[in-house]
Coordinates of C-alpha atoms in Angstrom, one line a residue:
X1 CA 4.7 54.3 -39.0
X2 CA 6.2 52.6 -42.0
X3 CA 9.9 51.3 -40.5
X4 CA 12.9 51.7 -43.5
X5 CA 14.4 48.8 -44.8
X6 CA 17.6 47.0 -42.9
X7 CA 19.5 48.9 -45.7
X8 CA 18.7 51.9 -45.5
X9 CA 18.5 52.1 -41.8
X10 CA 22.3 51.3 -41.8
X11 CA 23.1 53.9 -44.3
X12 CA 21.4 56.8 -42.2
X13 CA 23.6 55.2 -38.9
X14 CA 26.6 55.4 -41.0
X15 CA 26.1 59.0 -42.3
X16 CA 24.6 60.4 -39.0
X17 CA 27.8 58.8 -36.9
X18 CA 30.7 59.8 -39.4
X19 CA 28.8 63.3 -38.8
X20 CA 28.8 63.5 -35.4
X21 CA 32.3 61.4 -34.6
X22 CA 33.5 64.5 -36.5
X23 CA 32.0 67.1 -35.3
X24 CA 32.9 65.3 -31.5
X25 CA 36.8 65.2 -33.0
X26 CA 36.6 69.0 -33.4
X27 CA 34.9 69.5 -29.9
X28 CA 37.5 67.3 -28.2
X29 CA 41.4 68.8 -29.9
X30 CA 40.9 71.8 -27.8
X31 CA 39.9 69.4 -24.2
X32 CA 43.0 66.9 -25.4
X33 CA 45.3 70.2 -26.1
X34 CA 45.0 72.1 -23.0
X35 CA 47.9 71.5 -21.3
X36 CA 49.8 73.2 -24.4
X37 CA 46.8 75.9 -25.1
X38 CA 47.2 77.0 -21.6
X39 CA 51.4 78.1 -22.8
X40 CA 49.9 79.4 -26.1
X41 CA 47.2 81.3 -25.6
X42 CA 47.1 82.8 -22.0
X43 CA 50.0 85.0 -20.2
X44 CA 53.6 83.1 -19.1
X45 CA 53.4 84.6 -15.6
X46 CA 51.4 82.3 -13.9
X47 CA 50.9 78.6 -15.4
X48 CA 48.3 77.3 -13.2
X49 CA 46.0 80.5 -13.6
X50 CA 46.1 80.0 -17.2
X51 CA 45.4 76.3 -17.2
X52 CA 42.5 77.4 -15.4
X53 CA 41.5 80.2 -17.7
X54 CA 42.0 77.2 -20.4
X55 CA 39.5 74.8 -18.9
X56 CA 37.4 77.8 -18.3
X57 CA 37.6 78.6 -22.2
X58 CA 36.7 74.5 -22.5
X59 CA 34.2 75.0 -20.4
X60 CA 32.2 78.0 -22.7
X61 CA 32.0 75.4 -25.4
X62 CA 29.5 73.8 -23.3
X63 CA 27.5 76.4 -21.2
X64 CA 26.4 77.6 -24.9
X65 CA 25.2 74.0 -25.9
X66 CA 22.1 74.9 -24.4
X67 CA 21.7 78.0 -26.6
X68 CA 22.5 76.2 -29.3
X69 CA 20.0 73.9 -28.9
X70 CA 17.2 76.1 -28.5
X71 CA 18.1 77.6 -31.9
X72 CA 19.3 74.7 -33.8
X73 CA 16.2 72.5 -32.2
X74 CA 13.7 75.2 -33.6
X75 CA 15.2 75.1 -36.4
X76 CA 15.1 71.6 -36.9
X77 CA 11.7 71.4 -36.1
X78 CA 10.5 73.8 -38.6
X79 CA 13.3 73.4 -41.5
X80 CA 13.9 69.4 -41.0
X81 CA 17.0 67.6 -39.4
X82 CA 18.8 67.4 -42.1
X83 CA 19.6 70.7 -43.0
X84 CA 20.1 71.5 -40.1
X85 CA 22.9 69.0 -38.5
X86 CA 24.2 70.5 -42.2
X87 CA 24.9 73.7 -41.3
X88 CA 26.0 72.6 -37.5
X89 CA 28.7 70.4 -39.3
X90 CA 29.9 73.5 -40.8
X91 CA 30.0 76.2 -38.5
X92 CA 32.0 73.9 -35.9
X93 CA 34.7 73.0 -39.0
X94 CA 35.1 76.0 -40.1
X95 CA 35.6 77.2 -36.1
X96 CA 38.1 74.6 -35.4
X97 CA 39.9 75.1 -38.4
X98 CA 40.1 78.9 -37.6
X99 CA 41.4 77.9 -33.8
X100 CA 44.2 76.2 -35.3
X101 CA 45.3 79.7 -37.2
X102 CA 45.4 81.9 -34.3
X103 CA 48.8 83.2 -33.2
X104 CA 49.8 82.3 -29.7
X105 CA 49.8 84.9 -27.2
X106 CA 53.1 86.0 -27.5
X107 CA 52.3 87.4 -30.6
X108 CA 49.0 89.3 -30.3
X109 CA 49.0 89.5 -26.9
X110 CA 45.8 89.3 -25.5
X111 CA 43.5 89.0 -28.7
X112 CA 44.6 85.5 -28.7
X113 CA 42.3 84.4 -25.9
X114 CA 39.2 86.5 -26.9
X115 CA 39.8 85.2 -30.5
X116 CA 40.1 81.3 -28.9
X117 CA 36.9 82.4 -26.6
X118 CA 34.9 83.8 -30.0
X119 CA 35.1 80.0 -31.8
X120 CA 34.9 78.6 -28.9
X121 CA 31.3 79.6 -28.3
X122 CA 30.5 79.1 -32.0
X123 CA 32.0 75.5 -31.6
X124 CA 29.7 75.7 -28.7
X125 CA 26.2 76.5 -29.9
X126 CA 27.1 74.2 -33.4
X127 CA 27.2 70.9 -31.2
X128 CA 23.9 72.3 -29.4
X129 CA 22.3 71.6 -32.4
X130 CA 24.3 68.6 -33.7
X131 CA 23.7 65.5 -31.2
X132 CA 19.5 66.1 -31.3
X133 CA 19.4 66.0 -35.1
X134 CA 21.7 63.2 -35.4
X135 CA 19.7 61.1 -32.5
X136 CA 16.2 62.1 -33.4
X137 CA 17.0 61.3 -37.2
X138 CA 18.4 58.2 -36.5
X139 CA 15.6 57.5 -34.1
X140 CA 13.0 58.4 -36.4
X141 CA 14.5 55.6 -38.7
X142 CA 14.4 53.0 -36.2
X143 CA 12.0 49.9 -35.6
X144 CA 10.3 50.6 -32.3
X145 CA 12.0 47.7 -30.4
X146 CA 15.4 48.2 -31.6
X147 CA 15.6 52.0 -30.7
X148 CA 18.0 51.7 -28.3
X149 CA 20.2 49.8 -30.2
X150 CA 20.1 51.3 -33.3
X151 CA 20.5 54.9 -31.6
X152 CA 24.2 53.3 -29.3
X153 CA 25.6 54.0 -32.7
X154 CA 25.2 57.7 -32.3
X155 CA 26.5 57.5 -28.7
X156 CA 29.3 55.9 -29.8
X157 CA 30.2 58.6 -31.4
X158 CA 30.9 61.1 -28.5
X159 CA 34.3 58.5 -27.0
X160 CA 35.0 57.3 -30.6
X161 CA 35.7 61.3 -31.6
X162 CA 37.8 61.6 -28.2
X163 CA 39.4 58.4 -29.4
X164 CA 40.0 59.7 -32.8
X165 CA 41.3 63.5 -31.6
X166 CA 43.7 61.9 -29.0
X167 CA 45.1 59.2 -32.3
X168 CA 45.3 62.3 -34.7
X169 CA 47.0 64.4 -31.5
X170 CA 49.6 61.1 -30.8
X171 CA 50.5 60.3 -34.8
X172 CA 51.3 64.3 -35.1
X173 CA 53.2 64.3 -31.8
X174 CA 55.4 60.9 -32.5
X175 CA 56.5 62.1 -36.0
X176 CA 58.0 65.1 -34.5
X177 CA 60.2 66.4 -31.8
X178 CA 58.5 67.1 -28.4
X179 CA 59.9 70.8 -29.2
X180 CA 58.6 70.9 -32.7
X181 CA 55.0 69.4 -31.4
X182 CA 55.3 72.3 -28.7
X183 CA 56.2 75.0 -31.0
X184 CA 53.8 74.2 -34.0
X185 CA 52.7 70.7 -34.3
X186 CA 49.7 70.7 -32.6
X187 CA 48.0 73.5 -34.9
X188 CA 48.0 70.2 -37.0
X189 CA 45.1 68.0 -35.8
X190 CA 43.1 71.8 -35.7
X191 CA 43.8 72.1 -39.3
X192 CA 43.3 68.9 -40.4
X193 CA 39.6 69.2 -39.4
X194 CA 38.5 70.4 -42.5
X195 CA 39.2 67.3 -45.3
X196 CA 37.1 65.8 -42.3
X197 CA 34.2 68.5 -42.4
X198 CA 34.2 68.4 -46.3
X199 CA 34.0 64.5 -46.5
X200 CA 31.5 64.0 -44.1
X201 CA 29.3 67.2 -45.5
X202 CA 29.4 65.1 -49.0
X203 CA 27.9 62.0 -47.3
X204 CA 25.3 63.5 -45.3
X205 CA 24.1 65.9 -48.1
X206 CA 23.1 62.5 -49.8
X207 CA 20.7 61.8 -46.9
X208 CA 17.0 62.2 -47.5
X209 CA 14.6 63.8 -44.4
X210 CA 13.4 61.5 -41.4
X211 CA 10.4 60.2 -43.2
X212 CA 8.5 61.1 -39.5
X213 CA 9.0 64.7 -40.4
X214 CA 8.5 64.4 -43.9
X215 CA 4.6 63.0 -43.5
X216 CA 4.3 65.4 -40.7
X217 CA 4.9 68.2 -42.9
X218 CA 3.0 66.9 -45.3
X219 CA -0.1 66.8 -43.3
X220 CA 0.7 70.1 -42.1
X221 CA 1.2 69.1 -38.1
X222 CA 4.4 70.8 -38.0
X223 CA 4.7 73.2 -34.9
X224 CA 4.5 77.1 -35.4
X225 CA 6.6 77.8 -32.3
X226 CA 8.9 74.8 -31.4
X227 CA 10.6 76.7 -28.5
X228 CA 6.8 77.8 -26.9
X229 CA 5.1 74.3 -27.2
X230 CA 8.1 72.6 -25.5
X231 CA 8.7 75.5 -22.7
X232 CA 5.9 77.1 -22.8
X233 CA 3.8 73.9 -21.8
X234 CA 3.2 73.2 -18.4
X235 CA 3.1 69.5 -19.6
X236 CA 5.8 69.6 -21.8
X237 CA 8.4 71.5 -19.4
X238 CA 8.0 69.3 -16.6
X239 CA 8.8 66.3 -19.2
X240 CA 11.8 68.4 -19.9
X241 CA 13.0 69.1 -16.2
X242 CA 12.3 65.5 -15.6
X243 CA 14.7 64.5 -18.1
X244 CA 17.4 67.4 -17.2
X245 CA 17.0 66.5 -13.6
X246 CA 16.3 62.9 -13.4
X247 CA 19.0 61.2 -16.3
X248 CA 20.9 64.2 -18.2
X249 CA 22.5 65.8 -15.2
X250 CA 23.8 62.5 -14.2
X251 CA 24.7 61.3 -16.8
X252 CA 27.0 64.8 -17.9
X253 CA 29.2 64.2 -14.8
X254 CA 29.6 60.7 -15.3
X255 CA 30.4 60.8 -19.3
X256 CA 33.3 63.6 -18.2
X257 CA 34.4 62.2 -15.1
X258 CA 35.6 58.6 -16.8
X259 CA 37.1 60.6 -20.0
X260 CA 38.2 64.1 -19.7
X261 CA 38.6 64.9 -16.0
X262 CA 40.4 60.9 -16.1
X263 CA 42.9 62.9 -18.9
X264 CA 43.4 65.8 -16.7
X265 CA 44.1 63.7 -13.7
X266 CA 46.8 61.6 -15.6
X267 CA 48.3 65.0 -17.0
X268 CA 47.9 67.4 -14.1
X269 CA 48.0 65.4 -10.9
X270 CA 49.8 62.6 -11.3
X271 CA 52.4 64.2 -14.0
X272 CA 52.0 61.4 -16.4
X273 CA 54.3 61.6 -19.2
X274 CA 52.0 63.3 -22.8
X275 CA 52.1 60.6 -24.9
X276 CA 51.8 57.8 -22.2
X277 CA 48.7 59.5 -20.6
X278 CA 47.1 59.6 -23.9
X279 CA 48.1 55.9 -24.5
X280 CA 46.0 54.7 -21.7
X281 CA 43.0 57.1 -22.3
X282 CA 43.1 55.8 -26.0
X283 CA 43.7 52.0 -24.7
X284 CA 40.3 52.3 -22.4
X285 CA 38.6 54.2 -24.7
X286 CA 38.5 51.2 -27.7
X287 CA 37.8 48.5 -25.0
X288 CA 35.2 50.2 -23.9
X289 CA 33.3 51.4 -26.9
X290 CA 31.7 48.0 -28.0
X291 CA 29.8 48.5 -24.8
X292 CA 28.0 51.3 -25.5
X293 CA 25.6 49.0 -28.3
X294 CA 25.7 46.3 -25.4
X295 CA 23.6 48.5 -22.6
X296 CA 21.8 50.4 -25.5
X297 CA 20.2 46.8 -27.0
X298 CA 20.0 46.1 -23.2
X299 CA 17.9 49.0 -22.9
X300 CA 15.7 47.6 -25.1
X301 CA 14.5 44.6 -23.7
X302 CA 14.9 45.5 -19.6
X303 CA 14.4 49.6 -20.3
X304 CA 16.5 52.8 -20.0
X305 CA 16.0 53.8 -16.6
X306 CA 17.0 50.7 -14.7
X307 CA 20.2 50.7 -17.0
X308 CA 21.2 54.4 -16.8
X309 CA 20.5 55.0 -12.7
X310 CA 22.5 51.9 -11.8
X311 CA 25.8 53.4 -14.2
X312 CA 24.9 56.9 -11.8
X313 CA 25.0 54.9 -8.8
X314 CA 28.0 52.1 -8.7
X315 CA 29.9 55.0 -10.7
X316 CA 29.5 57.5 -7.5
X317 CA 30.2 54.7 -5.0
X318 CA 33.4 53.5 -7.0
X319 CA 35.2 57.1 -7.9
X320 CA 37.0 57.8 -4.5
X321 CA 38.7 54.0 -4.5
X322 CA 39.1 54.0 -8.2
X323 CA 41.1 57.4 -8.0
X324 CA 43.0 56.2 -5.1
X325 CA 44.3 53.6 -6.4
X326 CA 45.5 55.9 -9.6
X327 CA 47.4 58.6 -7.2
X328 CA 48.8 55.9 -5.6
X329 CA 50.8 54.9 -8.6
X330 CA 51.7 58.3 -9.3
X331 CA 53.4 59.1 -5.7
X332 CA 56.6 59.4 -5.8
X333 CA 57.1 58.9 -1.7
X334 CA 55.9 55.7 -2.1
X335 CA 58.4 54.3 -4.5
X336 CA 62.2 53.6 -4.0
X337 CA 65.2 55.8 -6.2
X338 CA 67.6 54.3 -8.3
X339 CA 70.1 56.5 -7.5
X340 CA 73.0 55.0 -9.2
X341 CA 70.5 55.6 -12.4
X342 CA 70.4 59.5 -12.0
X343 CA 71.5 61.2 -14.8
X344 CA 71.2 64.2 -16.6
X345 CA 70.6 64.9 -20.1
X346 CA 70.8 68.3 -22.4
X347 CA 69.3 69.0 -25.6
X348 CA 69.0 71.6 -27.7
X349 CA 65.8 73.7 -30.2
X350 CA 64.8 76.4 -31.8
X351 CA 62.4 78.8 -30.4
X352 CA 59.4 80.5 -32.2
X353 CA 61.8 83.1 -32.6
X354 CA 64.4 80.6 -34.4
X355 CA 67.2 81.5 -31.8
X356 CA 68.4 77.9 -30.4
X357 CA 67.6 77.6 -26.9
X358 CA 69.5 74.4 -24.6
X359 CA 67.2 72.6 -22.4
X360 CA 68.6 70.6 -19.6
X361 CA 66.2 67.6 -18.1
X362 CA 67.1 65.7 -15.2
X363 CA 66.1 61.8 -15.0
X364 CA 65.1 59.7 -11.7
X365 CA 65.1 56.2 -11.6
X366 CA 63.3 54.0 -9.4
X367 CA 63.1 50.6 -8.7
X368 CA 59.2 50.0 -10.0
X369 CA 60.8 50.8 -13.6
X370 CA 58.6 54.5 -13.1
X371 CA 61.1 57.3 -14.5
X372 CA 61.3 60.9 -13.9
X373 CA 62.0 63.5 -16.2
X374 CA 62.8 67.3 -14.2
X375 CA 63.0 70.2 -17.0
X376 CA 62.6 74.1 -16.8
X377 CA 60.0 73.4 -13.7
X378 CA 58.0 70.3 -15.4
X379 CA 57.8 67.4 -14.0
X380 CA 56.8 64.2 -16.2
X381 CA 56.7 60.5 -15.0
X382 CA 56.7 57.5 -16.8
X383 CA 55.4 54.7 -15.5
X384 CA 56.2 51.1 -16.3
X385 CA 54.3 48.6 -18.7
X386 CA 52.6 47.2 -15.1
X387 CA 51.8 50.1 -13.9
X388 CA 50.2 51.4 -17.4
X389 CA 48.2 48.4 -17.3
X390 CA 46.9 48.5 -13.8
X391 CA 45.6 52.4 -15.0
X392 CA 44.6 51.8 -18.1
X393 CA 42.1 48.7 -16.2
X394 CA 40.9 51.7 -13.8
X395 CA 39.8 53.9 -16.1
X396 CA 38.3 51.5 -18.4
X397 CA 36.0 50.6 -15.5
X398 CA 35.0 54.5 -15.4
X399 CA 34.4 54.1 -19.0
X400 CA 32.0 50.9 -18.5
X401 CA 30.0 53.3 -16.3
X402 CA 30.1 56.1 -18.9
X403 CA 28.6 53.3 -21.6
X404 CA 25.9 52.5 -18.8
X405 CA 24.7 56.1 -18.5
X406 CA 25.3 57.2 -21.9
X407 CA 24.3 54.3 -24.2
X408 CA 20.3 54.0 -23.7
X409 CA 19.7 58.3 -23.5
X410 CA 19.3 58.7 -26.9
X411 CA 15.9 56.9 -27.2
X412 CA 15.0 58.0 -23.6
X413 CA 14.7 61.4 -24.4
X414 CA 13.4 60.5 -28.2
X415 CA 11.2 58.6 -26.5
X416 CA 10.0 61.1 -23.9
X417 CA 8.1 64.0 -26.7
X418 CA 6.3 64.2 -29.5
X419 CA 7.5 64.5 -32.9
X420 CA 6.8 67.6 -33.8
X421 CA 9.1 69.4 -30.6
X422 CA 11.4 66.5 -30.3
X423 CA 14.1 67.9 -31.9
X424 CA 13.6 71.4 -29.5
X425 CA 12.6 69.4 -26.2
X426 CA 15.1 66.4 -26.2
X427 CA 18.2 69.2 -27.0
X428 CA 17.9 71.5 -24.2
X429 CA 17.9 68.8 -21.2
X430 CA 20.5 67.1 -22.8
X431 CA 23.1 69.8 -23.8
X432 CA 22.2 71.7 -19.9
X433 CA 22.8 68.3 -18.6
X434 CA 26.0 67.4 -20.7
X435 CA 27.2 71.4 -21.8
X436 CA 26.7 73.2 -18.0
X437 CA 26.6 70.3 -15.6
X438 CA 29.3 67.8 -17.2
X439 CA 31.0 70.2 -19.2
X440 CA 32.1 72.7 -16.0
X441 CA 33.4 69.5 -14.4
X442 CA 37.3 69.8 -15.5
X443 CA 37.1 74.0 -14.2
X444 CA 35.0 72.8 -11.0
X445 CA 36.9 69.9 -10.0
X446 CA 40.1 72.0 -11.1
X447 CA 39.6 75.1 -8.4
X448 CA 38.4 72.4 -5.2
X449 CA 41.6 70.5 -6.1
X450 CA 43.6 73.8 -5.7
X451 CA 42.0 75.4 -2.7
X452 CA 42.2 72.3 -0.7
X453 CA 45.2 70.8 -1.6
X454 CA 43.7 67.3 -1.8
X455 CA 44.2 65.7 -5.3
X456 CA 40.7 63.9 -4.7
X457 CA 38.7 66.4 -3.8
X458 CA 37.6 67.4 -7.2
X459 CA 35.0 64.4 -7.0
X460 CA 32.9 65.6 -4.8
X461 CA 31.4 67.5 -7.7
X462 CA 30.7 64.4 -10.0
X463 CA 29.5 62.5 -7.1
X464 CA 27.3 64.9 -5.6
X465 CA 25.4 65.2 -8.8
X466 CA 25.3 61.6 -9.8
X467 CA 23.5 61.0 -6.7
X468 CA 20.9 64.0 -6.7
X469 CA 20.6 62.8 -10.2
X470 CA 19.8 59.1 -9.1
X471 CA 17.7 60.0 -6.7
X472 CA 15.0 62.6 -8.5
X473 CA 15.8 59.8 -11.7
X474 CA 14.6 56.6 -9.2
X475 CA 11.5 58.7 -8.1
X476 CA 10.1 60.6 -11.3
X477 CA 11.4 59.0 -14.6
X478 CA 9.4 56.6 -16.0
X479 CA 10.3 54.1 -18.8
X480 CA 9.0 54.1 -22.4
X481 CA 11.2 51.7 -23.7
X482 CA 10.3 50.9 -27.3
X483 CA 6.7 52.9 -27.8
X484 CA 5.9 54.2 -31.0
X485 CA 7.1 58.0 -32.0

């Protein structure tokens, strides 16, 4: 294979990532949102139901990824990858966009969560096409022994579109009142979606096809039937189990478990005040993300396996302390009251309805500098600047893990078929791994928490996978760092 130039290798990184990052932005509003989609778009009655129902919705987007991959990778395969991470790009906009028009359930009753539910899944199957044309172009650009770092730049993009939805979500939330964010503010970073869509359609329309698929065509190797040669295939499908099984399952749980189900805990268990919770998220997020090119040019010189297995392992050995150590700074019994501090303060808004309602918040004290704030049933603590550290250092270490597993997977499963079902074959394992196993994480983790009353017992899901997922990964996957495509 004739390798493209320095130059153009960077331009196809460049266009692919701004692609993706966006396309990962869209994905993530709806995860960063769902404390306030939950009070939009379910019924009033009962809160914790429809925070439920909410992760359940967030959790669609993902069971579909494998369907989407199946089409999308077909289509790839036949069409070419660039079209077709085109027309992904697309349909996710235009379905975030949409999400961010809907009326809240107050107004259309109960057509507002089957209409969230509808763009949900199309925001669902679009990204089950999306991440396999965007690695196995890049990949297909690459030299053979800088895959792995050349490809980090794609799966940088998954935390840096997390990153960029919880900025966007913070900006719109600081320049506004917490009641006008509440009210109609965070529609905004939904609409604002499409100036990003448009602008990154424009740069990757420039792009020209994976010159791998382009002499492939030309020869006339292309496959007839994608989906049959890569399930089809005795061969071929225990390639793909191998990678579902052995690295993608893993790898899901881990990626969701240092980002999203981190978010939820902040929000949900420990009552972390919005904007601070997202702080910290953000704060780990951008010390983290350098690592992710670290581990994948690691990969290439030690391999993928040794790097991704080890993240699975120290990851499911350090959750339980890690997450500890976080409830413990969000326990209230354990800290002392100001009570000569106590106050109580009352404000007044206008409802959706435009009739002023007053709201009246009371405010705890205590002597670690944490504070309190009591209103209409919430509860929301702010915790001081050593306190935010201390958490900010905890998740950060969850994220190291997520750049371990996450970095070197890209050229793993390029790595792992040929080209002419790679786009098909490297999709499915990754989005079943990622979309079902990671992606039912927050709704998982969620119910155990409730039915046992223990705030850490959600982890018994990531960890449980992470090490069946080591394990089947330590005795069947096999290493093909830098071979030729």
């Amino acid at each position: 294979m004739q390798q493209s130039g320095t130059k153009n290798i960077w331009q196809v990184i460049m266009a692919s990532s701004a692609g993706t990052l966006i396309e990962w932005y869209d994905f993530y509003i709806f995860g960063s949102l769902s404390a306030i989609i939950s009070e939009k778009f379910f019924p009033p009655s009962n809160p914790e139901l429809a925070y439920i129902a909410t992760l359940a919705t967030f959790a669609v987007g993902f069971i579909v990824r494998p369907f989407g991959a199946i089409v999308f990778g077909r289509l790839g395969d036949l069409v070419g990858r660039k079209y077709t991470f085109l027309l992904t790009l697309l349909i996710m906009g235009g379905s975030t966009f949409a999400i961010g028009l809907i009326p809240s359930y107050h107004t259309i009753g109960v057509l507002a969560p089957m209409l969230v539910l509808i763009l949900r899944l199309l925001q669902g199957l679009a990204l089950g096409g999306e991440y396999g044309g965007a690695a196995t172009y890049v990949a297909e650009h690459s030299p053979n022994d800088r895959r792995g770092y050349y490809t980090s730049f794609i799966q940088t993009t998954a935390t840096l579109g997390l990153f960029v939805s919880l900025g966007v979500i913070l900006i719109t939330r600081t320049v506004m009142t917490t009641e006008d964010f509440n009210n109609y503010g965070w529609r905004i970073p939904f609409l604002l979606s499409v100036f990003l869509v448009i602008m990154s359609y424009y740069i990757r329309k420039r792009l020209q096809e994976s010159p791998l698929f382009v002499q492939m065509k030309k020869e006339g190797k292309t496959s007839a039937n994608p989906i049959k040669e890569s399930f089809g295939n005795k061969e071929n499908l225990k390639l793909v189990l191998i990678a579902l099984f052995g690295a993608a399952m893993g790898q899901g749980v881990v990626w969701y478990t240092g980002q999203f189900y981190a978010l939820s805990f902040l929000q949900k268990t420990m009552n972390i005040e919005f904007v601070q919770s997202n702080i910290i998220i953000a704060i780990a997020l951008l010390l983290g993300t350098p690592l992710f090119i670290y581990f994948g040019s690691l990969s290439d010189r030690i391999g993928r396996k040794k790097i991704m297995l080890a993240g699975m392992l120290i990851a499911a050995l350090a959750y339980f302390p890690i997450y500890k150590a976080m409830d413990t700074i969000g326990d209230l019994k354990q800290k002392t009251e100001q009570t000569a501090l106590f106050r109580i303060e009352s404000t007044q808004s206008k409802s959706e309805s435009g009739q002023f309602v007053q709201h009246t918040t009371r405010v705890h004290s205590y002597t670690d500098g944490s504070i309190l704030r009591q209103s209409e049933g919430k509860s929301e603590l702010t915790v001081s600047k050593t306190n935010m550290a201390i958490l900010v250092f905890l998740i950060f270490i969850q994220v190291v893990f997520v750049t371990m597993v996450y970095a070197p997977i890209a050229a793993f499963l390029v790595e792992m078929f040929p080209t002419r079902i790679r786009y098909t074959s490297m999709s499915l394992p990754y989005h079943i791994g990622n979309g079902v196993f990671g992606g039912l994480l927050p709704t998982i983790s969620t119910i155990l928490v409730t039915n046992t009353g223990n705030h850490l017992a959600g982890l018994i899901y990531p960890i449980a996978v992470a090490v069946i997922c080591f394990v089947i990964g330590l005795v069947y996957v096999r290493d093909n760092k830098g071979g030729a495509l």
